[in-house]
Amino acid sequence: MIKVRFHGRGGQGMKTSSRILGTAAFLSGFFVQDFPIYGAERRGAPVVAFTIISKEPILERGYIFDPNILLISDETLLLDKQTDPTKGMSKESIVFINSNKNEDYFKEKIGAKVIVEDLTKIALEVLGRPILSTLIAGVAAKLVGIEQKYLEEAVKEELEQIGANEEMIRKNILAATIGYNKVQEVKIEQTESLEPEVKVVEVEYNDPEISTPVISFVANSYLKKTGTWRVFKPIIKYQKCKSCRLCYVYCPESAIKWENNFPVIDYENCKGCLICVQECPLKAIEIVREGE
Ligand code: SF4
Ligand code: SF4
């Protein structure tokens, strides 16, 4: 059995990565499970997804605590204590990190077998957008030893299901094969599937007032410093800005303040979703990749 855990941010395509890997493994003749976990839909928020691949029927269900392979699509997740993407890994685990830094930078911090590639750069070149789903799926498929033809078939199948057109499917198959050819297959110590302990859990009923999450304090989102989520940084070019306020209105984190009749970005809370860039009618907001 091989357990693969994907960590990423909302909007990067990790759920699709886990599905593509699952489909490719299924087409290769394995038993497979794949599923994601994420909270309220929020671009940039941490997302985790899983794929389990086995020659035997899979009896385990739930979160993968002891992954053989960890794929981290955004190095800023390593700074997030709540997400802690390396939790549960062993010395034998393989860790893949999408970053423009080198492997030595992460080896000391992580202390496991680390593979680093700058997939965001490839995504921008091939797809024109920092969507990593097919690139990461390609990396994962190679690491676990799936044949390339099944990967390509799985990309086509999964993207057709979400309504992608032929051109988009072609580009994503190309992205997946680039990811596939960036890494080498690794020997993974396979673990046997364990018989799960069968237990019926009685879930207590509570009134919605008690059982539903409630926001108790108003205007508290700024307490969560979402600036660490950012992969791309928006920078306002004031010589082009005409103070139309559209960026200020559209920013979903209220990270744009209005000062002296101009927008000012609060980088502690700007999560890098780039909605402001998309909405600015004068193209007055430029993008710079973090760390460059
Ligand atoms: S300032 Fe722009 S990039 Fe930052 S959170 Fe707001 S809309 Fe997104
Ligand atoms: S949307 Fe563009 S032009 Fe309008 S205030 Fe923002 S930066 Fe300035």
PDB file of C-alpha atoms and ligand atoms in Angstrom:
ATOM      1  CA  MET A   1       0.000   0.000   0.000  1.00  0.00           C
ATOM      2  CA  ILE A   2       1.271   3.496  -0.842  1.00  0.00           C
ATOM      3  CA  LYS A   3      -0.137   6.517   0.946  1.00  0.00           C
ATOM      4  CA  VAL A   4       0.238   9.910  -0.714  1.00  0.00           C
ATOM      5  CA  ARG A   5      -0.680  13.189   0.996  1.00  0.00           C
ATOM      6  CA  PHE A   6      -0.982  16.452  -0.952  1.00  0.00           C
ATOM      7  CA  HIS A   7      -0.781  19.836   0.816  1.00  0.00           C
ATOM      8  CA  GLY A   8      -1.653  23.003  -1.041  1.00  0.00           C
ATOM      9  CA  ARG A   9      -3.722  26.156  -1.013  1.00  0.00           C
ATOM     10  CA  GLY A  10      -7.253  26.689  -2.269  1.00  0.00           C
ATOM     11  CA  GLY A  11      -7.089  27.463  -6.000  1.00  0.00           C
ATOM     12  CA  GLN A  12      -3.865  25.536  -6.744  1.00  0.00           C
ATOM     13  CA  GLY A  13      -5.659  22.297  -7.748  1.00  0.00           C
ATOM     14  CA  MET A  14      -4.526  19.775  -5.110  1.00  0.00           C
ATOM     15  CA  LYS A  15      -7.895  18.012  -5.056  1.00  0.00           C
ATOM     16  CA  THR A  16      -7.544  17.447  -8.808  1.00  0.00           C
ATOM     17  CA  SER A  17      -3.947  16.215  -8.337  1.00  0.00           C
ATOM     18  CA  SER A  18      -5.109  13.524  -5.923  1.00  0.00           C
ATOM     19  CA  ARG A  19      -7.940  12.544  -8.274  1.00  0.00           C
ATOM     20  CA  ILE A  20      -5.636  12.301 -11.310  1.00  0.00           C
ATOM     21  CA  LEU A  21      -3.168  10.140  -9.388  1.00  0.00           C
ATOM     22  CA  GLY A  22      -6.050   7.958  -8.157  1.00  0.00           C
ATOM     23  CA  THR A  23      -7.474   7.533 -11.658  1.00  0.00           C
ATOM     24  CA  ALA A  24      -4.043   6.791 -13.170  1.00  0.00           C
ATOM     25  CA  ALA A  25      -3.401   4.133 -10.514  1.00  0.00           C
ATOM     26  CA  PHE A  26      -6.878   2.665 -11.022  1.00  0.00           C
ATOM     27  CA  LEU A  27      -6.289   2.466 -14.792  1.00  0.00           C
ATOM     28  CA  SER A  28      -3.017   0.655 -14.002  1.00  0.00           C
ATOM     29  CA  GLY A  29      -4.997  -2.022 -12.163  1.00  0.00           C
ATOM     30  CA  PHE A  30      -4.694  -0.959  -8.507  1.00  0.00           C
ATOM     31  CA  PHE A  31      -7.335  -0.479  -5.841  1.00  0.00           C
ATOM     32  CA  VAL A  32      -7.525   3.239  -5.064  1.00  0.00           C
ATOM     33  CA  GLN A  33      -9.029   5.812  -2.724  1.00  0.00           C
ATOM     34  CA  ASP A  34      -8.743   9.569  -3.176  1.00  0.00           C
ATOM     35  CA  PHE A  35     -10.381  12.370  -1.252  1.00  0.00           C
ATOM     36  CA  PRO A  36      -9.735  15.955  -0.099  1.00  0.00           C
ATOM     37  CA  ILE A  37     -10.363  17.870   3.138  1.00  0.00           C
ATOM     38  CA  TYR A  38     -10.848  21.605   3.242  1.00  0.00           C
ATOM     39  CA  GLY A  39     -12.871  24.082   5.220  1.00  0.00           C
ATOM     40  CA  ALA A  40     -15.029  26.878   3.884  1.00  0.00           C
ATOM     41  CA  GLU A  41     -14.090  27.573   0.249  1.00  0.00           C
ATOM     42  CA  ARG A  42     -11.483  30.328   0.425  1.00  0.00           C
ATOM     43  CA  ARG A  43      -8.809  30.977  -2.152  1.00  0.00           C
ATOM     44  CA  GLY A  44      -5.372  30.577  -0.557  1.00  0.00           C
ATOM     45  CA  ALA A  45      -6.568  28.639   2.507  1.00  0.00           C
ATOM     46  CA  PRO A  46      -4.739  25.367   3.303  1.00  0.00           C
ATOM     47  CA  VAL A  47      -6.135  22.269   1.573  1.00  0.00           C
ATOM     48  CA  VAL A  48      -5.119  18.656   2.071  1.00  0.00           C
ATOM     49  CA  ALA A  49      -5.920  15.721  -0.222  1.00  0.00           C
ATOM     50  CA  PHE A  50      -5.048  12.037  -0.147  1.00  0.00           C
ATOM     51  CA  THR A  51      -4.543   9.104  -2.495  1.00  0.00           C
ATOM     52  CA  ILE A  52      -4.151   5.539  -1.277  1.00  0.00           C
ATOM     53  CA  ILE A  53      -2.962   2.943  -3.804  1.00  0.00           C
ATOM     54  CA  SER A  54      -2.962  -0.770  -3.069  1.00  0.00           C
ATOM     55  CA  LYS A  55      -2.822  -4.201  -4.686  1.00  0.00           C
ATOM     56  CA  GLU A  56      -5.427  -5.356  -2.129  1.00  0.00           C
ATOM     57  CA  PRO A  57      -8.852  -3.864  -1.330  1.00  0.00           C
ATOM     58  CA  ILE A  58      -8.398  -0.804   0.898  1.00  0.00           C
ATOM     59  CA  LEU A  59     -10.113  -1.111   4.255  1.00  0.00           C
ATOM     60  CA  GLU A  60      -8.762   2.034   5.905  1.00  0.00           C
ATOM     61  CA  ARG A  61     -10.753   5.241   5.765  1.00  0.00           C
ATOM     62  CA  GLY A  62      -9.845   8.759   6.777  1.00  0.00           C
ATOM     63  CA  TYR A  63      -6.885  11.105   7.162  1.00  0.00           C
ATOM     64  CA  ILE A  64      -3.452   9.720   6.196  1.00  0.00           C
ATOM     65  CA  PHE A  65      -1.300  10.248   9.292  1.00  0.00           C
ATOM     66  CA  ASP A  66       1.752   8.299   8.043  1.00  0.00           C
ATOM     67  CA  PRO A  67       2.337   9.215   4.373  1.00  0.00           C
ATOM     68  CA  ASN A  68       4.939   7.459   2.215  1.00  0.00           C
ATOM     69  CA  ILE A  69       4.948  10.478  -0.081  1.00  0.00           C
ATOM     70  CA  LEU A  70       4.209  14.112   0.793  1.00  0.00           C
ATOM     71  CA  LEU A  71       3.684  16.660  -1.947  1.00  0.00           C
ATOM     72  CA  ILE A  72       3.747  20.287  -0.797  1.00  0.00           C
ATOM     73  CA  SER A  73       2.663  22.702  -3.483  1.00  0.00           C
ATOM     74  CA  ASP A  74       3.565  25.841  -1.582  1.00  0.00           C
ATOM     75  CA  GLU A  75       6.571  26.206   0.727  1.00  0.00           C
ATOM     76  CA  THR A  76       4.793  28.884   2.805  1.00  0.00           C
ATOM     77  CA  LEU A  77       2.705  26.025   4.253  1.00  0.00           C
ATOM     78  CA  LEU A  78       5.825  24.919   6.136  1.00  0.00           C
ATOM     79  CA  LEU A  79       5.544  28.150   8.162  1.00  0.00           C
ATOM     80  CA  ASP A  80       1.945  27.434   9.122  1.00  0.00           C
ATOM     81  CA  LYS A  81       1.971  25.730  12.527  1.00  0.00           C
ATOM     82  CA  GLN A  82      -1.696  24.734  12.268  1.00  0.00           C
ATOM     83  CA  THR A  83      -1.241  23.006   8.890  1.00  0.00           C
ATOM     84  CA  ASP A  84       2.172  21.469   9.691  1.00  0.00           C
ATOM     85  CA  PRO A  85       2.408  19.558   6.383  1.00  0.00           C
ATOM     86  CA  THR A  86       5.348  17.370   7.482  1.00  0.00           C
ATOM     87  CA  LYS A  87       3.413  15.957  10.449  1.00  0.00           C
ATOM     88  CA  GLY A  88       3.506  12.149  10.528  1.00  0.00           C
ATOM     89  CA  MET A  89       6.327  11.682   8.049  1.00  0.00           C
ATOM     90  CA  SER A  90       9.101   9.201   8.800  1.00  0.00           C
ATOM     91  CA  LYS A  91      12.750   9.095   7.723  1.00  0.00           C
ATOM     92  CA  GLU A  92      11.639   6.896   4.813  1.00  0.00           C
ATOM     93  CA  SER A  93       8.998   9.367   3.585  1.00  0.00           C
ATOM     94  CA  ILE A  94       9.662  11.167   0.319  1.00  0.00           C
ATOM     95  CA  VAL A  95       8.907  14.901   0.454  1.00  0.00           C
ATOM     96  CA  PHE A  96       8.393  16.894  -2.739  1.00  0.00           C
ATOM     97  CA  ILE A  97       8.286  20.700  -2.422  1.00  0.00           C
ATOM     98  CA  ASN A  98       7.356  23.166  -5.143  1.00  0.00           C
ATOM     99  CA  SER A  99       9.776  26.046  -4.658  1.00  0.00           C
ATOM    100  CA  ASN A 100      12.297  28.246  -6.403  1.00  0.00           C
ATOM    101  CA  LYS A 101      14.813  27.462  -3.632  1.00  0.00           C
ATOM    102  CA  ASN A 102      17.204  24.499  -3.758  1.00  0.00           C
ATOM    103  CA  GLU A 103      17.095  21.125  -1.971  1.00  0.00           C
ATOM    104  CA  ASP A 104      19.823  22.003   0.563  1.00  0.00           C
ATOM    105  CA  TYR A 105      17.640  24.839   1.870  1.00  0.00           C
ATOM    106  CA  PHE A 106      14.925  22.348   2.891  1.00  0.00           C
ATOM    107  CA  LYS A 107      17.046  19.300   3.810  1.00  0.00           C
ATOM    108  CA  GLU A 108      18.208  20.807   7.102  1.00  0.00           C
ATOM    109  CA  LYS A 109      14.729  21.967   8.055  1.00  0.00           C
ATOM    110  CA  ILE A 110      12.946  18.727   7.138  1.00  0.00           C
ATOM    111  CA  GLY A 111      15.554  15.995   7.557  1.00  0.00           C
ATOM    112  CA  ALA A 112      14.002  13.591   5.053  1.00  0.00           C
ATOM    113  CA  LYS A 113      14.427  12.721   1.381  1.00  0.00           C
ATOM    114  CA  VAL A 114      13.518  16.050  -0.209  1.00  0.00           C
ATOM    115  CA  ILE A 115      12.956  16.728  -3.888  1.00  0.00           C
ATOM    116  CA  VAL A 116      12.499  20.342  -4.968  1.00  0.00           C
ATOM    117  CA  GLU A 117      11.346  21.679  -8.340  1.00  0.00           C
ATOM    118  CA  ASP A 118       9.985  25.068  -9.365  1.00  0.00           C
ATOM    119  CA  LEU A 119       6.638  23.921 -10.771  1.00  0.00           C
ATOM    120  CA  THR A 120       5.055  27.377 -10.503  1.00  0.00           C
ATOM    121  CA  LYS A 121       7.508  28.663 -13.138  1.00  0.00           C
ATOM    122  CA  ILE A 122       6.599  25.757 -15.452  1.00  0.00           C
ATOM    123  CA  ALA A 123       2.860  26.287 -14.837  1.00  0.00           C
ATOM    124  CA  LEU A 124       3.197  29.947 -15.844  1.00  0.00           C
ATOM    125  CA  GLU A 125       5.097  28.984 -19.007  1.00  0.00           C
ATOM    126  CA  VAL A 126       2.839  26.094 -20.082  1.00  0.00           C
ATOM    127  CA  LEU A 127      -0.596  27.018 -18.724  1.00  0.00           C
ATOM    128  CA  GLY A 128      -0.224  30.782 -18.278  1.00  0.00           C
ATOM    129  CA  ARG A 129      -1.533  30.463 -14.703  1.00  0.00           C
ATOM    130  CA  PRO A 130      -0.053  29.157 -11.403  1.00  0.00           C
ATOM    131  CA  ILE A 131      -2.362  26.104 -11.377  1.00  0.00           C
ATOM    132  CA  LEU A 132      -0.350  23.092 -10.249  1.00  0.00           C
ATOM    133  CA  SER A 133      -2.817  20.191 -10.371  1.00  0.00           C
ATOM    134  CA  THR A 134      -1.488  18.327 -13.420  1.00  0.00           C
ATOM    135  CA  LEU A 135       2.190  19.127 -12.757  1.00  0.00           C
ATOM    136  CA  ILE A 136       1.990  17.763  -9.201  1.00  0.00           C
ATOM    137  CA  ALA A 137      -0.059  14.764 -10.392  1.00  0.00           C
ATOM    138  CA  GLY A 138       2.728  14.052 -12.904  1.00  0.00           C
ATOM    139  CA  VAL A 139       5.368  14.192 -10.155  1.00  0.00           C
ATOM    140  CA  ALA A 140       3.291  11.921  -7.911  1.00  0.00           C
ATOM    141  CA  ALA A 141       2.616   9.395 -10.699  1.00  0.00           C
ATOM    142  CA  LYS A 142       6.336   9.068 -11.460  1.00  0.00           C
ATOM    143  CA  LEU A 143       7.312   8.745  -7.784  1.00  0.00           C
ATOM    144  CA  VAL A 144       4.888   5.868  -7.253  1.00  0.00           C
ATOM    145  CA  GLY A 145       5.839   4.185 -10.541  1.00  0.00           C
ATOM    146  CA  ILE A 146       2.699   4.635 -12.682  1.00  0.00           C
ATOM    147  CA  GLU A 147       3.247   4.374 -16.442  1.00  0.00           C
ATOM    148  CA  GLN A 148       3.052   7.681 -18.332  1.00  0.00           C
ATOM    149  CA  LYS A 149       0.253   6.483 -20.655  1.00  0.00           C
ATOM    150  CA  TYR A 150      -2.068   5.977 -17.643  1.00  0.00           C
ATOM    151  CA  LEU A 151      -1.198   9.426 -16.316  1.00  0.00           C
ATOM    152  CA  GLU A 152      -2.106  11.010 -19.654  1.00  0.00           C
ATOM    153  CA  GLU A 153      -5.367   9.054 -19.831  1.00  0.00           C
ATOM    154  CA  ALA A 154      -6.223  10.118 -16.271  1.00  0.00           C
ATOM    155  CA  VAL A 155      -5.557  13.821 -16.981  1.00  0.00           C
ATOM    156  CA  LYS A 156      -7.851  13.652 -20.012  1.00  0.00           C
ATOM    157  CA  GLU A 157     -10.586  11.847 -18.083  1.00  0.00           C
ATOM    158  CA  GLU A 158     -10.496  14.153 -15.055  1.00  0.00           C
ATOM    159  CA  LEU A 159     -10.344  17.388 -17.068  1.00  0.00           C
ATOM    160  CA  GLU A 160     -13.163  16.290 -19.382  1.00  0.00           C
ATOM    161  CA  GLN A 161     -15.305  15.762 -16.285  1.00  0.00           C
ATOM    162  CA  ILE A 162     -14.823  19.393 -15.223  1.00  0.00           C
ATOM    163  CA  GLY A 163     -15.608  20.671 -18.732  1.00  0.00           C
ATOM    164  CA  ALA A 164     -12.107  21.647 -19.906  1.00  0.00           C
ATOM    165  CA  ASN A 165     -11.790  22.257 -23.652  1.00  0.00           C
ATOM    166  CA  GLU A 166      -9.402  20.380 -25.979  1.00  0.00           C
ATOM    167  CA  GLU A 167      -6.715  23.053 -25.843  1.00  0.00           C
ATOM    168  CA  MET A 168      -6.749  23.104 -22.038  1.00  0.00           C
ATOM    169  CA  ILE A 169      -6.574  19.291 -21.926  1.00  0.00           C
ATOM    170  CA  ARG A 170      -3.631  19.290 -24.358  1.00  0.00           C
ATOM    171  CA  LYS A 171      -1.725  21.858 -22.293  1.00  0.00           C
ATOM    172  CA  ASN A 172      -2.414  19.982 -19.066  1.00  0.00           C
ATOM    173  CA  ILE A 173      -1.242  16.652 -20.516  1.00  0.00           C
ATOM    174  CA  LEU A 174       1.945  18.474 -21.489  1.00  0.00           C
ATOM    175  CA  ALA A 175       2.241  19.913 -17.944  1.00  0.00           C
ATOM    176  CA  ALA A 176       1.685  16.469 -16.407  1.00  0.00           C
ATOM    177  CA  THR A 177       4.387  14.875 -18.568  1.00  0.00           C
ATOM    178  CA  ILE A 178       6.834  17.676 -17.700  1.00  0.00           C
ATOM    179  CA  GLY A 179       6.152  17.045 -13.984  1.00  0.00           C
ATOM    180  CA  TYR A 180       6.522  13.297 -14.622  1.00  0.00           C
ATOM    181  CA  ASN A 181       9.906  13.706 -16.282  1.00  0.00           C
ATOM    182  CA  LYS A 182      11.251  16.089 -13.617  1.00  0.00           C
ATOM    183  CA  VAL A 183      11.643  13.315 -11.012  1.00  0.00           C
ATOM    184  CA  GLN A 184      12.764   9.704 -10.739  1.00  0.00           C
ATOM    185  CA  GLU A 185      10.698   6.770  -9.525  1.00  0.00           C
ATOM    186  CA  VAL A 186      11.569   5.999  -5.892  1.00  0.00           C
ATOM    187  CA  LYS A 187      11.566   2.713  -4.064  1.00  0.00           C
ATOM    188  CA  ILE A 188       8.864   2.918  -1.445  1.00  0.00           C
ATOM    189  CA  GLU A 189       8.695   0.583   1.506  1.00  0.00           C
ATOM    190  CA  GLN A 190       5.145  -0.635   1.145  1.00  0.00           C
ATOM    191  CA  THR A 191       3.078  -1.303   4.234  1.00  0.00           C
ATOM    192  CA  GLU A 192       0.365  -3.922   4.482  1.00  0.00           C
ATOM    193  CA  SER A 193      -3.227  -2.795   4.746  1.00  0.00           C
ATOM    194  CA  LEU A 194      -4.356  -3.239   8.340  1.00  0.00           C
ATOM    195  CA  GLU A 195      -7.754  -4.565   9.318  1.00  0.00           C
ATOM    196  CA  PRO A 196      -9.456  -1.529  10.821  1.00  0.00           C
ATOM    197  CA  GLU A 197     -10.951  -1.725  14.271  1.00  0.00           C
ATOM    198  CA  VAL A 198     -14.719  -1.817  13.702  1.00  0.00           C
ATOM    199  CA  LYS A 199     -16.479   0.556  16.059  1.00  0.00           C
ATOM    200  CA  VAL A 200     -19.900   2.197  15.956  1.00  0.00           C
ATOM    201  CA  VAL A 201     -19.717   5.795  17.168  1.00  0.00           C
ATOM    202  CA  GLU A 202     -22.845   7.370  18.609  1.00  0.00           C
ATOM    203  CA  VAL A 203     -22.895  11.031  17.610  1.00  0.00           C
ATOM    204  CA  GLU A 204     -24.673  13.120  20.175  1.00  0.00           C
ATOM    205  CA  TYR A 205     -27.334  15.511  18.848  1.00  0.00           C
ATOM    206  CA  ASN A 206     -26.948  19.130  19.816  1.00  0.00           C
ATOM    207  CA  ASP A 207     -29.111  22.110  18.944  1.00  0.00           C
ATOM    208  CA  PRO A 208     -27.667  24.051  15.979  1.00  0.00           C
ATOM    209  CA  GLU A 209     -26.880  26.906  18.377  1.00  0.00           C
ATOM    210  CA  ILE A 210     -24.334  24.647  20.077  1.00  0.00           C
ATOM    211  CA  SER A 211     -23.239  22.357  17.259  1.00  0.00           C
ATOM    212  CA  THR A 212     -22.715  24.931  14.473  1.00  0.00           C
ATOM    213  CA  PRO A 213     -19.511  26.989  14.403  1.00  0.00           C
ATOM    214  CA  VAL A 214     -20.261  30.581  15.341  1.00  0.00           C
ATOM    215  CA  ILE A 215     -18.216  33.732  14.786  1.00  0.00           C
ATOM    216  CA  SER A 216     -18.389  35.394  18.183  1.00  0.00           C
ATOM    217  CA  PHE A 217     -16.397  38.559  17.528  1.00  0.00           C
ATOM    218  CA  VAL A 218     -16.952  40.931  14.629  1.00  0.00           C
ATOM    219  CA  ALA A 219     -14.137  42.114  12.350  1.00  0.00           C
ATOM    220  CA  ASN A 220     -11.603  39.632  13.693  1.00  0.00           C
ATOM    221  CA  SER A 221     -10.291  38.178  10.398  1.00  0.00           C
ATOM    222  CA  TYR A 222      -7.269  40.502  10.510  1.00  0.00           C
ATOM    223  CA  LEU A 223      -6.038  38.497  13.530  1.00  0.00           C
ATOM    224  CA  LYS A 224      -5.178  35.622  11.156  1.00  0.00           C
ATOM    225  CA  LYS A 225      -2.146  36.990   9.302  1.00  0.00           C
ATOM    226  CA  THR A 226      -2.883  35.619   5.828  1.00  0.00           C
ATOM    227  CA  GLY A 227       0.139  37.437   4.390  1.00  0.00           C
ATOM    228  CA  THR A 228       2.110  34.193   4.847  1.00  0.00           C
ATOM    229  CA  TRP A 229      -0.181  32.487   2.287  1.00  0.00           C
ATOM    230  CA  ARG A 230       1.088  34.680  -0.534  1.00  0.00           C
ATOM    231  CA  VAL A 231       2.991  33.223  -3.503  1.00  0.00           C
ATOM    232  CA  PHE A 232       2.601  36.350  -5.661  1.00  0.00           C
ATOM    233  CA  LYS A 233       2.687  39.903  -4.317  1.00  0.00           C
ATOM    234  CA  PRO A 234       0.498  42.658  -5.829  1.00  0.00           C
ATOM    235  CA  ILE A 235       2.234  46.047  -6.046  1.00  0.00           C
ATOM    236  CA  ILE A 236       0.297  49.212  -6.829  1.00  0.00           C
ATOM    237  CA  LYS A 237       1.908  51.485  -9.397  1.00  0.00           C
ATOM    238  CA  TYR A 238       0.637  54.841  -8.177  1.00  0.00           C
ATOM    239  CA  GLN A 239       1.566  56.705 -11.363  1.00  0.00           C
ATOM    240  CA  LYS A 240      -1.123  54.659 -13.196  1.00  0.00           C
ATOM    241  CA  CYS A 241      -3.743  54.555 -10.398  1.00  0.00           C
ATOM    242  CA  LYS A 242      -6.791  56.842 -10.794  1.00  0.00           C
ATOM    243  CA  SER A 243      -8.295  56.106  -7.351  1.00  0.00           C
ATOM    244  CA  CYS A 244     -11.347  54.318  -8.757  1.00  0.00           C
ATOM    245  CA  ARG A 245     -11.588  52.171  -5.561  1.00  0.00           C
ATOM    246  CA  LEU A 246     -12.374  48.917  -7.386  1.00  0.00           C
ATOM    247  CA  CYS A 247      -9.440  47.058  -5.824  1.00  0.00           C
ATOM    248  CA  TYR A 248     -10.500  48.345  -2.397  1.00  0.00           C
ATOM    249  CA  VAL A 249     -14.048  47.073  -2.907  1.00  0.00           C
ATOM    250  CA  TYR A 250     -13.140  43.672  -4.372  1.00  0.00           C
ATOM    251  CA  CYS A 251     -10.363  42.607  -1.973  1.00  0.00           C
ATOM    252  CA  PRO A 252     -11.893  39.615  -0.113  1.00  0.00           C
ATOM    253  CA  GLU A 253      -9.609  40.094   2.929  1.00  0.00           C
ATOM    254  CA  SER A 254     -10.135  43.870   3.304  1.00  0.00           C
ATOM    255  CA  ALA A 255      -6.369  44.050   2.950  1.00  0.00           C
ATOM    256  CA  ILE A 256      -6.540  47.265   0.930  1.00  0.00           C
ATOM    257  CA  LYS A 257      -6.891  50.409   2.997  1.00  0.00           C
ATOM    258  CA  TRP A 258      -7.784  53.842   1.701  1.00  0.00           C
ATOM    259  CA  GLU A 259      -5.300  56.533   2.656  1.00  0.00           C
ATOM    260  CA  ASN A 260      -4.954  60.070   1.246  1.00  0.00           C
ATOM    261  CA  ASN A 261      -7.328  59.107  -1.578  1.00  0.00           C
ATOM    262  CA  PHE A 262      -5.191  56.150  -2.692  1.00  0.00           C
ATOM    263  CA  PRO A 263      -5.277  52.377  -2.038  1.00  0.00           C
ATOM    264  CA  VAL A 264      -2.588  50.953   0.258  1.00  0.00           C
ATOM    265  CA  ILE A 265      -2.042  47.186   0.555  1.00  0.00           C
ATOM    266  CA  ASP A 266      -1.638  45.721   4.030  1.00  0.00           C
ATOM    267  CA  TYR A 267       0.895  42.958   3.268  1.00  0.00           C
ATOM    268  CA  GLU A 268       0.435  41.292   6.657  1.00  0.00           C
ATOM    269  CA  ASN A 269      -3.065  40.293   5.547  1.00  0.00           C
ATOM    270  CA  CYS A 270      -2.883  40.288   1.727  1.00  0.00           C
ATOM    271  CA  LYS A 271      -3.085  36.570   0.843  1.00  0.00           C
ATOM    272  CA  GLY A 272      -2.008  37.032  -2.789  1.00  0.00           C
ATOM    273  CA  CYS A 273      -5.279  35.979  -4.444  1.00  0.00           C
ATOM    274  CA  LEU A 274      -4.670  38.677  -7.114  1.00  0.00           C
ATOM    275  CA  ILE A 275      -8.359  39.553  -7.446  1.00  0.00           C
ATOM    276  CA  CYS A 276      -7.303  43.219  -7.180  1.00  0.00           C
ATOM    277  CA  VAL A 277      -4.986  42.727 -10.187  1.00  0.00           C
ATOM    278  CA  GLN A 278      -7.809  41.151 -12.164  1.00  0.00           C
ATOM    279  CA  GLU A 279     -10.276  43.929 -11.279  1.00  0.00           C
ATOM    280  CA  CYS A 280      -8.058  46.998 -11.753  1.00  0.00           C
ATOM    281  CA  PRO A 281      -9.298  48.560 -15.022  1.00  0.00           C
ATOM    282  CA  LEU A 282      -6.048  50.495 -15.543  1.00  0.00           C
ATOM    283  CA  LYS A 283      -3.655  47.564 -14.980  1.00  0.00           C
ATOM    284  CA  ALA A 284      -2.115  49.646 -12.211  1.00  0.00           C
ATOM    285  CA  ILE A 285      -1.301  46.646 -10.009  1.00  0.00           C
ATOM    286  CA  GLU A 286       1.737  44.570 -10.934  1.00  0.00           C
ATOM    287  CA  ILE A 287       2.647  41.065  -9.753  1.00  0.00           C
ATOM    288  CA  VAL A 288       5.974  39.968  -8.317  1.00  0.00           C
ATOM    289  CA  ARG A 289       6.671  36.410  -7.186  1.00  0.00           C
ATOM    290  CA  GLU A 290       7.615  36.246  -3.486  1.00  0.00           C
ATOM    291  CA  GLY A 291      11.306  35.646  -2.892  1.00  0.00           C
ATOM    292  CA  GLU A 292      12.407  37.002  -6.290  1.00  0.00           C
TER     293      GLU A 292
HETATM  294  S1  SF4 B   1      -4.772  42.954  -1.841  1.00  0.00           S
HETATM  295 FE1  SF4 B   1      -5.235  41.924  -3.786  1.00  0.00          FE
HETATM  296  S2  SF4 B   1      -4.036  40.040  -3.711  1.00  0.00           S
HETATM  297 FE2  SF4 B   1      -4.104  40.847  -1.628  1.00  0.00          FE
HETATM  298  S3  SF4 B   1      -5.850  39.774  -0.703  1.00  0.00           S
HETATM  299 FE3  SF4 B   1      -6.610  41.730  -1.522  1.00  0.00          FE
HETATM  300  S4  SF4 B   1      -7.359  41.248  -3.578  1.00  0.00           S
HETATM  301 FE4  SF4 B   1      -6.078  39.530  -2.915  1.00  0.00          FE
HETATM  302  S1  SF4 B   2      -8.441  49.423  -9.054  1.00  0.00           S
HETATM  303 FE1  SF4 B   2      -6.536  50.180  -9.945  1.00  0.00          FE
HETATM  304  S2  SF4 B   2      -6.960  52.271 -10.562  1.00  0.00           S
HETATM  305 FE2  SF4 B   2      -8.602  51.649  -9.185  1.00  0.00          FE
HETATM  306  S3  SF4 B   2      -7.893  52.333  -7.161  1.00  0.00           S
HETATM  307 FE3  SF4 B   2      -7.210  50.236  -7.384  1.00  0.00          FE
HETATM  308  S4  SF4 B   2      -5.136  50.415  -8.203  1.00  0.00           S
HETATM  309 FE4  SF4 B   2      -6.119  52.380  -8.502  1.00  0.00          FE
END
